[in-house]
Tab-separated table of N, CA and C in Angstrom:
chain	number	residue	atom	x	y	z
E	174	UNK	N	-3.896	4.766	4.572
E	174	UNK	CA	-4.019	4.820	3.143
E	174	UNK	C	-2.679	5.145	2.488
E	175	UNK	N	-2.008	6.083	2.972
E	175	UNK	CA	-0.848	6.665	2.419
E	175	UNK	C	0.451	5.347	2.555
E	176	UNK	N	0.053	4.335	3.331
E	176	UNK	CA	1.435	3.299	3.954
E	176	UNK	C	0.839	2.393	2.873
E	177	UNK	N	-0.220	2.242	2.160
E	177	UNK	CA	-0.708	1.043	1.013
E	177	UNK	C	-0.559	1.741	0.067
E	178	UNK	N	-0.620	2.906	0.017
E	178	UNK	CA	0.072	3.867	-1.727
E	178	UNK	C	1.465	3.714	-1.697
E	179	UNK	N	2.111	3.585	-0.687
E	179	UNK	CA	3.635	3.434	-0.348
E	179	UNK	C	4.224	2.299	-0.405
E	180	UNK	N	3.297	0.940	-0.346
E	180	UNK	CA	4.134	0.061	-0.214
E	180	UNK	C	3.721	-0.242	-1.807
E	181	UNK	N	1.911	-0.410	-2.478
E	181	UNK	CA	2.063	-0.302	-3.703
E	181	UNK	C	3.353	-0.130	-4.770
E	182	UNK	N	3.742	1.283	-4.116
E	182	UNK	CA	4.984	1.981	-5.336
E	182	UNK	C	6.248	1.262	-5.393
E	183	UNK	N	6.147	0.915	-3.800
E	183	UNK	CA	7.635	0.337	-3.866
E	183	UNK	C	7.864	-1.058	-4.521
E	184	UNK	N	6.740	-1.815	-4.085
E	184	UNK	CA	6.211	-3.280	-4.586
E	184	UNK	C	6.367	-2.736	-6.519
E	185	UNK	N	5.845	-1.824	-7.215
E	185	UNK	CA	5.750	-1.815	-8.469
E	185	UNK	C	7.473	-1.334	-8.771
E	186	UNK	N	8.274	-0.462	-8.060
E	186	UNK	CA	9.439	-0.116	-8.417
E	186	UNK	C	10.515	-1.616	-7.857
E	187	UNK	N	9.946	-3.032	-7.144
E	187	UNK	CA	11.285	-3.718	-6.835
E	187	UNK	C	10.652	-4.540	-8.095
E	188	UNK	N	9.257	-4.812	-8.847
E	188	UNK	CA	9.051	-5.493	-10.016
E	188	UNK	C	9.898	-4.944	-11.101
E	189	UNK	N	9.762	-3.471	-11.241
E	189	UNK	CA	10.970	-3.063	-12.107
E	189	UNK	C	12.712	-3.824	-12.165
E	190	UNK	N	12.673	-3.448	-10.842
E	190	UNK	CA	14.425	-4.194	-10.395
E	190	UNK	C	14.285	-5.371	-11.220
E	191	UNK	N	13.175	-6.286	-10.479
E	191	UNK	CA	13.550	-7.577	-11.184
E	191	UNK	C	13.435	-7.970	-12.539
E	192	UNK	N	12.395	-7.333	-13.424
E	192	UNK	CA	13.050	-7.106	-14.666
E	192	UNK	C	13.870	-6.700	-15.106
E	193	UNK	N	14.406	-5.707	-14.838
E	193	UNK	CA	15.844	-5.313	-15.567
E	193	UNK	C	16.632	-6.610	-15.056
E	194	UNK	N	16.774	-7.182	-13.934
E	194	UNK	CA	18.072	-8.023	-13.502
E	194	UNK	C	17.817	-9.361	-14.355
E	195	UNK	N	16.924	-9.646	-14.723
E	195	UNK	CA	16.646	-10.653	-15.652
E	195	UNK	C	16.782	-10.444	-16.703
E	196	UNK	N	16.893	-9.156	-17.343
E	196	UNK	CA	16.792	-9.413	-18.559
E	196	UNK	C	18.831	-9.151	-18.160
E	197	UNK	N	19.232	-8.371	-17.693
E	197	UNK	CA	20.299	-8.126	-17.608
E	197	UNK	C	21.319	-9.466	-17.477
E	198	UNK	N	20.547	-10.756	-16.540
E	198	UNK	CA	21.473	-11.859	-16.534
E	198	UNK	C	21.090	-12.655	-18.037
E	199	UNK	N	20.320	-12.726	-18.530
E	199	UNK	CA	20.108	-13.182	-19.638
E	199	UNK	C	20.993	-12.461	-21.232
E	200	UNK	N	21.111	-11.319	-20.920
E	200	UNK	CA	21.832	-10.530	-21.931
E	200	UNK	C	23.335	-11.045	-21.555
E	201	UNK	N	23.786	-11.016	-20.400
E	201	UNK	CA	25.034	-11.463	-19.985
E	201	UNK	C	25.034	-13.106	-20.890
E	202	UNK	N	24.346	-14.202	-20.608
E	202	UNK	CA	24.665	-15.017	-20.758
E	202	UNK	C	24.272	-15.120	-22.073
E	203	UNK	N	23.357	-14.795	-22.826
E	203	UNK	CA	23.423	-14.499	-24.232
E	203	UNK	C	24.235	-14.175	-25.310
E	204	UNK	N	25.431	-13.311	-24.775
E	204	UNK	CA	26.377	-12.797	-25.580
E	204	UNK	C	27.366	-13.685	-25.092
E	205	UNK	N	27.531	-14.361	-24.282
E	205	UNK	CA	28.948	-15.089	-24.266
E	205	UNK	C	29.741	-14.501	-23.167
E	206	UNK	N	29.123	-13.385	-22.649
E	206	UNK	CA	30.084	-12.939	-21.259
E	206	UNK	C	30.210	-13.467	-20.141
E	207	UNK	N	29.880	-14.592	-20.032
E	207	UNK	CA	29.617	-15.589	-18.593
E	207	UNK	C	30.192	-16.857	-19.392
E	208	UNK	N	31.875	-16.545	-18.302
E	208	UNK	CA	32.504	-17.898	-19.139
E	208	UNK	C	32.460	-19.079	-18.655
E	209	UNK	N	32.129	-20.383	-19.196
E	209	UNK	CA	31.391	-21.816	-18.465
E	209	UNK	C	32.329	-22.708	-18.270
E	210	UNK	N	33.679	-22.177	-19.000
E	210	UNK	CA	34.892	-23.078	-18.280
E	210	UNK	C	35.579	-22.795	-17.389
E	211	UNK	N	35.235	-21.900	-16.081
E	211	UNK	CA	36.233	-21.026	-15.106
E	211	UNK	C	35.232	-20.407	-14.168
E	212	UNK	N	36.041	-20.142	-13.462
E	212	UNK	CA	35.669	-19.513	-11.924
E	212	UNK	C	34.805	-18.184	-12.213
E	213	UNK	N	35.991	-17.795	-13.870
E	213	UNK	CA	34.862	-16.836	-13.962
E	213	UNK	C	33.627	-16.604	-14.129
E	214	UNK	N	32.995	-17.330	-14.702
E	214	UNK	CA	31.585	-17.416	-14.986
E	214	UNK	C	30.755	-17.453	-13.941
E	215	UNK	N	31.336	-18.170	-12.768
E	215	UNK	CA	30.428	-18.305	-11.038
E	215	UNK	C	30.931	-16.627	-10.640
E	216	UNK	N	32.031	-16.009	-10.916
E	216	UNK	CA	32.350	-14.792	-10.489
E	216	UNK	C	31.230	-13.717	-11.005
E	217	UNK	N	30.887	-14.001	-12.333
E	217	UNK	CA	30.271	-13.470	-12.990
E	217	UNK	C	28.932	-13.157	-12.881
E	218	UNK	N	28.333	-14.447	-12.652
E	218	UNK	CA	26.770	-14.735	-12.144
E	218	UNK	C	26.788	-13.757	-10.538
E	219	UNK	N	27.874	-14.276	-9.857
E	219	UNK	CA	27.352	-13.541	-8.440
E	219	UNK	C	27.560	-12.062	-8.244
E	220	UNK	N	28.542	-11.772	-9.103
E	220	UNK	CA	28.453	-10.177	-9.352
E	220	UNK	C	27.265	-9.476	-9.814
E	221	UNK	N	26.364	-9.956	-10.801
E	221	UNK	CA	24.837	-10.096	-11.198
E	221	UNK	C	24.167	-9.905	-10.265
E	222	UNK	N	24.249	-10.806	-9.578
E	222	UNK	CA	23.226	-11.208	-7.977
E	222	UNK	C	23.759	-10.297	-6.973
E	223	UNK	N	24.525	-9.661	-6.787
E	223	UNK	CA	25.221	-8.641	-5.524
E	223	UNK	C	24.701	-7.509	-6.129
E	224	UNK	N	24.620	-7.244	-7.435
E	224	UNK	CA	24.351	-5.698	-8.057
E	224	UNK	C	22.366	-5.343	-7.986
E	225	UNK	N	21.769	-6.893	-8.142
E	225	UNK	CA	20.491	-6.964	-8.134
E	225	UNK	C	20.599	-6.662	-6.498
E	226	UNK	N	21.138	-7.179	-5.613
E	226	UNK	CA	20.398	-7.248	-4.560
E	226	UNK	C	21.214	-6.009	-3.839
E	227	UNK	N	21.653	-5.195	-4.381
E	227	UNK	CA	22.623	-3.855	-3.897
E	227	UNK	C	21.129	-2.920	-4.653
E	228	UNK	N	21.142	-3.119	-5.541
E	228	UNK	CA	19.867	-1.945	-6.186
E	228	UNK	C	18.644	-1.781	-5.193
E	229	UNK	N	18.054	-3.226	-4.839
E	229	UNK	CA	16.819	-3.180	-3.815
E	229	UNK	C	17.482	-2.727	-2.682
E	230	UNK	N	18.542	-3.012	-1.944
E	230	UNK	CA	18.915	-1.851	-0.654
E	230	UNK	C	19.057	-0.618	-0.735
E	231	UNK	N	19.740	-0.316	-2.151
E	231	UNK	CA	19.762	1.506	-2.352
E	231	UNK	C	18.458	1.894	-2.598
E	232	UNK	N	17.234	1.088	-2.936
E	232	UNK	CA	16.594	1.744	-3.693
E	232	UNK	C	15.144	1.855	-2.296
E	233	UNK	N	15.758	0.911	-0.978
E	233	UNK	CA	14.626	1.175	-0.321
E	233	UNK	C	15.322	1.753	0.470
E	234	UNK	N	16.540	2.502	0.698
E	234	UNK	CA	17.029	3.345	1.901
E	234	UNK	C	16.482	4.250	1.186
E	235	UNK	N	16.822	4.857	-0.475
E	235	UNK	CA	15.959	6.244	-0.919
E	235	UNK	C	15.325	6.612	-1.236
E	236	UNK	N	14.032	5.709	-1.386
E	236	UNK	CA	12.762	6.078	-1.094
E	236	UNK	C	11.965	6.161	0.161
E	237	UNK	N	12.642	5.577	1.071
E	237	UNK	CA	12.027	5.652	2.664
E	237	UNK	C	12.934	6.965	3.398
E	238	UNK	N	13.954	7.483	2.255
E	238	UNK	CA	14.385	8.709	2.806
E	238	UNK	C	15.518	8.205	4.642
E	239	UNK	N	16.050	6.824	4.281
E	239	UNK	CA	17.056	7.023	5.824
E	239	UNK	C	18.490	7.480	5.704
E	240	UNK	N	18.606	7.532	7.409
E	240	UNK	CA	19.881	8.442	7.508
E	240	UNK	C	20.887	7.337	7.345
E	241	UNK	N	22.106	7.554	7.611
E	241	UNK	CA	23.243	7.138	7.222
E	241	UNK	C	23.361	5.177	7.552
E	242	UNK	N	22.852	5.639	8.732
E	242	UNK	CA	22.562	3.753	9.935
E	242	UNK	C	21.442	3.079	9.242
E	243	UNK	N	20.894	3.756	8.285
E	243	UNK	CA	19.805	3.270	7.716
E	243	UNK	C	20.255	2.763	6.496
E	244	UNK	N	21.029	3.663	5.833
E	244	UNK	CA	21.447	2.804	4.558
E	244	UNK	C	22.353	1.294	4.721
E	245	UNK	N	23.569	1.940	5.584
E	245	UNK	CA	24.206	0.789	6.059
E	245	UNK	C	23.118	-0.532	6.403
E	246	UNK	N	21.904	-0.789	7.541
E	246	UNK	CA	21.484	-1.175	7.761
E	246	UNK	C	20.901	-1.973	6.415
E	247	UNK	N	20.294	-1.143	5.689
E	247	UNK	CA	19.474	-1.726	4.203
E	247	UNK	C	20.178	-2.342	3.343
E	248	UNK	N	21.416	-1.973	3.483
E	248	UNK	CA	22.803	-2.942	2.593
E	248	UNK	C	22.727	-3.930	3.263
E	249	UNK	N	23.036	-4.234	4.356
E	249	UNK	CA	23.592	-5.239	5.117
E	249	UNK	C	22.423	-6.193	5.131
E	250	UNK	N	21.523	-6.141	5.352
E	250	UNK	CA	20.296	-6.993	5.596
E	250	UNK	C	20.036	-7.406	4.124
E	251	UNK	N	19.880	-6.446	2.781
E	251	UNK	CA	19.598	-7.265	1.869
E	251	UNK	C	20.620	-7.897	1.193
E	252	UNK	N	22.212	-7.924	1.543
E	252	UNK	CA	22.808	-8.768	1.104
E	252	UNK	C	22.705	-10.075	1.717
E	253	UNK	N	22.577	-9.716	2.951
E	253	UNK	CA	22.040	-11.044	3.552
E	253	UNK	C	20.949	-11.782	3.423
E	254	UNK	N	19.861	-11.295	3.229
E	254	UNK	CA	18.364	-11.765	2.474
E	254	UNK	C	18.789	-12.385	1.349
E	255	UNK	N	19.645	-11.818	0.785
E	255	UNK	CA	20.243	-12.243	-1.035
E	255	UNK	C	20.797	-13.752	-0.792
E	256	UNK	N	21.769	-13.741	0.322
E	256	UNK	CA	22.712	-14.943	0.188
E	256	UNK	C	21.835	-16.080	0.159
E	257	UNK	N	21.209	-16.154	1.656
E	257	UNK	CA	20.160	-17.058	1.765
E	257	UNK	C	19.036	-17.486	0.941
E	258	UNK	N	18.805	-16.366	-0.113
E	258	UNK	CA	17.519	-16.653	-1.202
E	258	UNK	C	18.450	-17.248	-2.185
E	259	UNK	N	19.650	-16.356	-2.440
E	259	UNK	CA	20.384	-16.888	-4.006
E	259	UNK	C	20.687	-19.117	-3.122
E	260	UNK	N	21.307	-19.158	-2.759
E	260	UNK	CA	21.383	-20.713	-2.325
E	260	UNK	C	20.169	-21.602	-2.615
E	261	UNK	N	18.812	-21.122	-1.839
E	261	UNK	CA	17.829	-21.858	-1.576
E	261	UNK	C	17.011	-21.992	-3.233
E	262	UNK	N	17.177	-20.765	-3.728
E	262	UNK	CA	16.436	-20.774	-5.132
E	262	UNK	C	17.696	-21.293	-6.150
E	263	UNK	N	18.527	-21.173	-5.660
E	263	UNK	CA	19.828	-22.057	-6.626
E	263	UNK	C	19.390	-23.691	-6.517
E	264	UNK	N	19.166	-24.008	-5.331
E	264	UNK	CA	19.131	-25.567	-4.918
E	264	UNK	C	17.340	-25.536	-5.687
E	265	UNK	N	16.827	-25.426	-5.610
E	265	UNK	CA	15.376	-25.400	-6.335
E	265	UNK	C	15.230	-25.344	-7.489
E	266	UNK	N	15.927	-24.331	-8.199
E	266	UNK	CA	15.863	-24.521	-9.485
E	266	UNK	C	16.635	-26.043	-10.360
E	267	UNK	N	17.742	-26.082	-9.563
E	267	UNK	CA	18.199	-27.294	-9.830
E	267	UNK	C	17.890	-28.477	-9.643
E	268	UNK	N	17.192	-28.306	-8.570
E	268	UNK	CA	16.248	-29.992	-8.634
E	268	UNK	C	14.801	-29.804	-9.879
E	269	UNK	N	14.203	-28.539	-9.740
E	269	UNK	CA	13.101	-28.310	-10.600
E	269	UNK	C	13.829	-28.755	-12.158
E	270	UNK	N	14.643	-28.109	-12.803
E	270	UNK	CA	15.329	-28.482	-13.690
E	270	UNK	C	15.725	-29.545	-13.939
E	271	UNK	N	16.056	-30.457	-12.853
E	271	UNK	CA	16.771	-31.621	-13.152
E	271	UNK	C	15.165	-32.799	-13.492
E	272	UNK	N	14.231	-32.387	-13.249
E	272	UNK	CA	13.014	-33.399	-13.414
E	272	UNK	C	12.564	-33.032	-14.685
E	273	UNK	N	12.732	-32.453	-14.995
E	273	UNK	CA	12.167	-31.531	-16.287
E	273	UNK	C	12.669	-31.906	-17.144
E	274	UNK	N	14.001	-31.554	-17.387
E	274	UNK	CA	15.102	-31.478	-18.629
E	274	UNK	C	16.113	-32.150	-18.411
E	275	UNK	N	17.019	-32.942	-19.435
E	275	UNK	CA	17.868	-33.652	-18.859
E	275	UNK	C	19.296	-33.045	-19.203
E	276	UNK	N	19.811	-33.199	-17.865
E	276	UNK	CA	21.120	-32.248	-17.603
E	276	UNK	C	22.031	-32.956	-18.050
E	277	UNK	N	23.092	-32.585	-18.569
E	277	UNK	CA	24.169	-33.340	-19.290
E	277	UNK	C	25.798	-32.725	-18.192
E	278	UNK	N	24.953	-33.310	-16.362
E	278	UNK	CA	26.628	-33.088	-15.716
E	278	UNK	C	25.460	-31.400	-14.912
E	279	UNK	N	26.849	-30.461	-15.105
E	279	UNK	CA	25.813	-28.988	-14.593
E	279	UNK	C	25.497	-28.287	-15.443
E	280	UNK	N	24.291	-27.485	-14.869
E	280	UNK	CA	23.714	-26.526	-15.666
E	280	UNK	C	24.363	-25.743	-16.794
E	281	UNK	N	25.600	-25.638	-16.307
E	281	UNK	CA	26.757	-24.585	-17.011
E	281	UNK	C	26.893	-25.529	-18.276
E	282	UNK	N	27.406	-26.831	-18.284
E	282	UNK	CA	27.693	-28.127	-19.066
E	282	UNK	C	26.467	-28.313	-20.284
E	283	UNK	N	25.277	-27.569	-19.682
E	283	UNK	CA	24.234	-28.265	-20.364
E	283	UNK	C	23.865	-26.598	-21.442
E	284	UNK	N	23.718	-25.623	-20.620
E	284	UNK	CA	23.789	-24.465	-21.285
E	284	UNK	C	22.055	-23.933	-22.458
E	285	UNK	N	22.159	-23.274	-22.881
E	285	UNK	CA	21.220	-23.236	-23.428
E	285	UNK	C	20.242	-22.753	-22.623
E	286	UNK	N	18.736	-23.142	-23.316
E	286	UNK	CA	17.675	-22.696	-22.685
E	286	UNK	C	17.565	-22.972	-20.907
E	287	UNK	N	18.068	-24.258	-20.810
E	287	UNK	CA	17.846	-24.530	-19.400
E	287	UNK	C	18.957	-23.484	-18.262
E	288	UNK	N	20.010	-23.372	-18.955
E	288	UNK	CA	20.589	-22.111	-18.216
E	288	UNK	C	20.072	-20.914	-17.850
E	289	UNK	N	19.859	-20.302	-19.282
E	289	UNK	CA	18.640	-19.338	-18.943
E	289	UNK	C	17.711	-19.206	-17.924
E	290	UNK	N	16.833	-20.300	-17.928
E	290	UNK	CA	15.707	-20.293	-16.870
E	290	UNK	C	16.412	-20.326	-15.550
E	291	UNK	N	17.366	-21.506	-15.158
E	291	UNK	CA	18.120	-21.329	-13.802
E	291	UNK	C	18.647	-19.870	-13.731
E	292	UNK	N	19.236	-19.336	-14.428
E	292	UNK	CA	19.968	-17.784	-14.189
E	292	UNK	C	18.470	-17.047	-13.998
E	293	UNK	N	17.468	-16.814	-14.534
E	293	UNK	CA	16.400	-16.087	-14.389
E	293	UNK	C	16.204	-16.502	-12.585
E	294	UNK	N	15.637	-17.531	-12.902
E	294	UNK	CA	14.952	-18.482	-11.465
E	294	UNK	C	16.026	-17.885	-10.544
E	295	UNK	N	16.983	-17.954	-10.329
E	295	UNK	CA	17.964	-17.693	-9.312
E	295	UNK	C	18.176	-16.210	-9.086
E	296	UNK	N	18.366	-15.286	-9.637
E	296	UNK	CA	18.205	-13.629	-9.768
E	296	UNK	C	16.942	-13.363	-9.041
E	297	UNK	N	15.787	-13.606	-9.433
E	297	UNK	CA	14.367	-13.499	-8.945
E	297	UNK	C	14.627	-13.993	-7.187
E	298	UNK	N	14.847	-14.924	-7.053
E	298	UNK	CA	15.003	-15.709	-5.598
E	298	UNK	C	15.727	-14.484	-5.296
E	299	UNK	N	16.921	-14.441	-5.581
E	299	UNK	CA	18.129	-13.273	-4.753
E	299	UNK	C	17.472	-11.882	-4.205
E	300	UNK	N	16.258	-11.379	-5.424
E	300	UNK	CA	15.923	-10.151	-5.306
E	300	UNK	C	14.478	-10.560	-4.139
E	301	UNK	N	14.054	-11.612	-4.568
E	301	UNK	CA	12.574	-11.739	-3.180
E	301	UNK	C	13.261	-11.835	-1.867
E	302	UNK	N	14.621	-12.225	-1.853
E	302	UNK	CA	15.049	-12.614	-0.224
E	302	UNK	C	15.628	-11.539	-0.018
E	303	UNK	N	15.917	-10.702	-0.641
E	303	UNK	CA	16.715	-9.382	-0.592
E	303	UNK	C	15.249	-8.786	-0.085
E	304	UNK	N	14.792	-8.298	-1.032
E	304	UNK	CA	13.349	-7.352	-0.327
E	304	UNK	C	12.357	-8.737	1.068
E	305	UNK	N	12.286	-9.809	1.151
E	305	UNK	CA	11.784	-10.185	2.031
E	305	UNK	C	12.644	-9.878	3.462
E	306	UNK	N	13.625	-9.700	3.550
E	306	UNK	CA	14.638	-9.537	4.492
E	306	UNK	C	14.048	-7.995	5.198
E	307	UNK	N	14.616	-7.242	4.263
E	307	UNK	CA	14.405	-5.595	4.120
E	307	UNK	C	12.544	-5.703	4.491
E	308	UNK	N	11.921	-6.240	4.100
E	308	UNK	CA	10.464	-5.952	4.893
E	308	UNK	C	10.071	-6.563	6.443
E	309	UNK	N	11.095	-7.656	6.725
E	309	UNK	CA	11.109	-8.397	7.918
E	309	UNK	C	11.682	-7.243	8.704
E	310	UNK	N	12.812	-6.038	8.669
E	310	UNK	CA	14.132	-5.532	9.274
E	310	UNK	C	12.745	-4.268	9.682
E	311	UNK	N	11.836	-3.935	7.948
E	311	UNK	CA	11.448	-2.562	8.627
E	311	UNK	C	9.746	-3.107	9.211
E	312	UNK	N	9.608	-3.883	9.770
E	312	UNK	CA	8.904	-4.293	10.690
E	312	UNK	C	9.543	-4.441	12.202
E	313	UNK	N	10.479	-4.125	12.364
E	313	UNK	CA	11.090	-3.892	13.505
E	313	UNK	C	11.309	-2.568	13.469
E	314	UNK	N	11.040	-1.686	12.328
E	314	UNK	CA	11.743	-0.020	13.035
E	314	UNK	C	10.679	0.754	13.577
């Protein structure tokens, strides 16, 4: 009973994460801080996506209370969960998008609402492969 009150909380505290990181990439790209002519703007987005998927590793090494090999461990695995989700939900959203709405070149090019949804869509992916990783890792401890 106590491991389904536990995973409950944690399941309701990584829904938190992913709201804030959505609304957080959306506020980014809202104001103009994600620049669409430069490296920076891809710098920008993945700094987004490293900070989302850095929060779900800190946030399940300190609530599961691990020692030092544990945090390391919970970093390492959900950046790696991240990479592999941010790609696969990058490539998805972009074909989903591209049937939908018509792209004028890339997403960045086209901007607007359809950006939005790809930056949402893609954050969300980063943070499920981040915590799907991290639940695959503590099924082995």
């Amino acid at each position: 009973m106590a491991d389904a009150t536990d995973r409950a909380e944690w399941t309701n505290l990584v829904q938190y994460i992913t709201l804030l990181a959505v609304i957080g990439i959306l506020l980014l790209q809202w104001t103009g801080s994600i620049p669409l002519a430069s490296v920076g703007g891809s710098m920008t987005i993945a700094l987004a996506f490293f900070a989302a998927a850095l929060a779900v590793g800190i946030h399940e090494a300190w609530t599961k209370k691990r020692g030092v090999f544990g945090w390391i461990v919970n970093i390492v695995v959900s950046f790696v969960g991240a990479f592999v989700a941010a790609q696969i939900g990058g490539m998805v959203m972009a074909m989903l998008l591209g049937g939908v709405a018509n792209l004028d070149g890339s997403l960045a090019k086209t901007g607007g609402l359809v950006m939005s949804v790809a930056l949402a869509g893609g954050i969300v992916a980063t943070i499920l492969g981040s915590w799907g990783a991290l639940l695959i890792v503590n099924r082995w401890r």
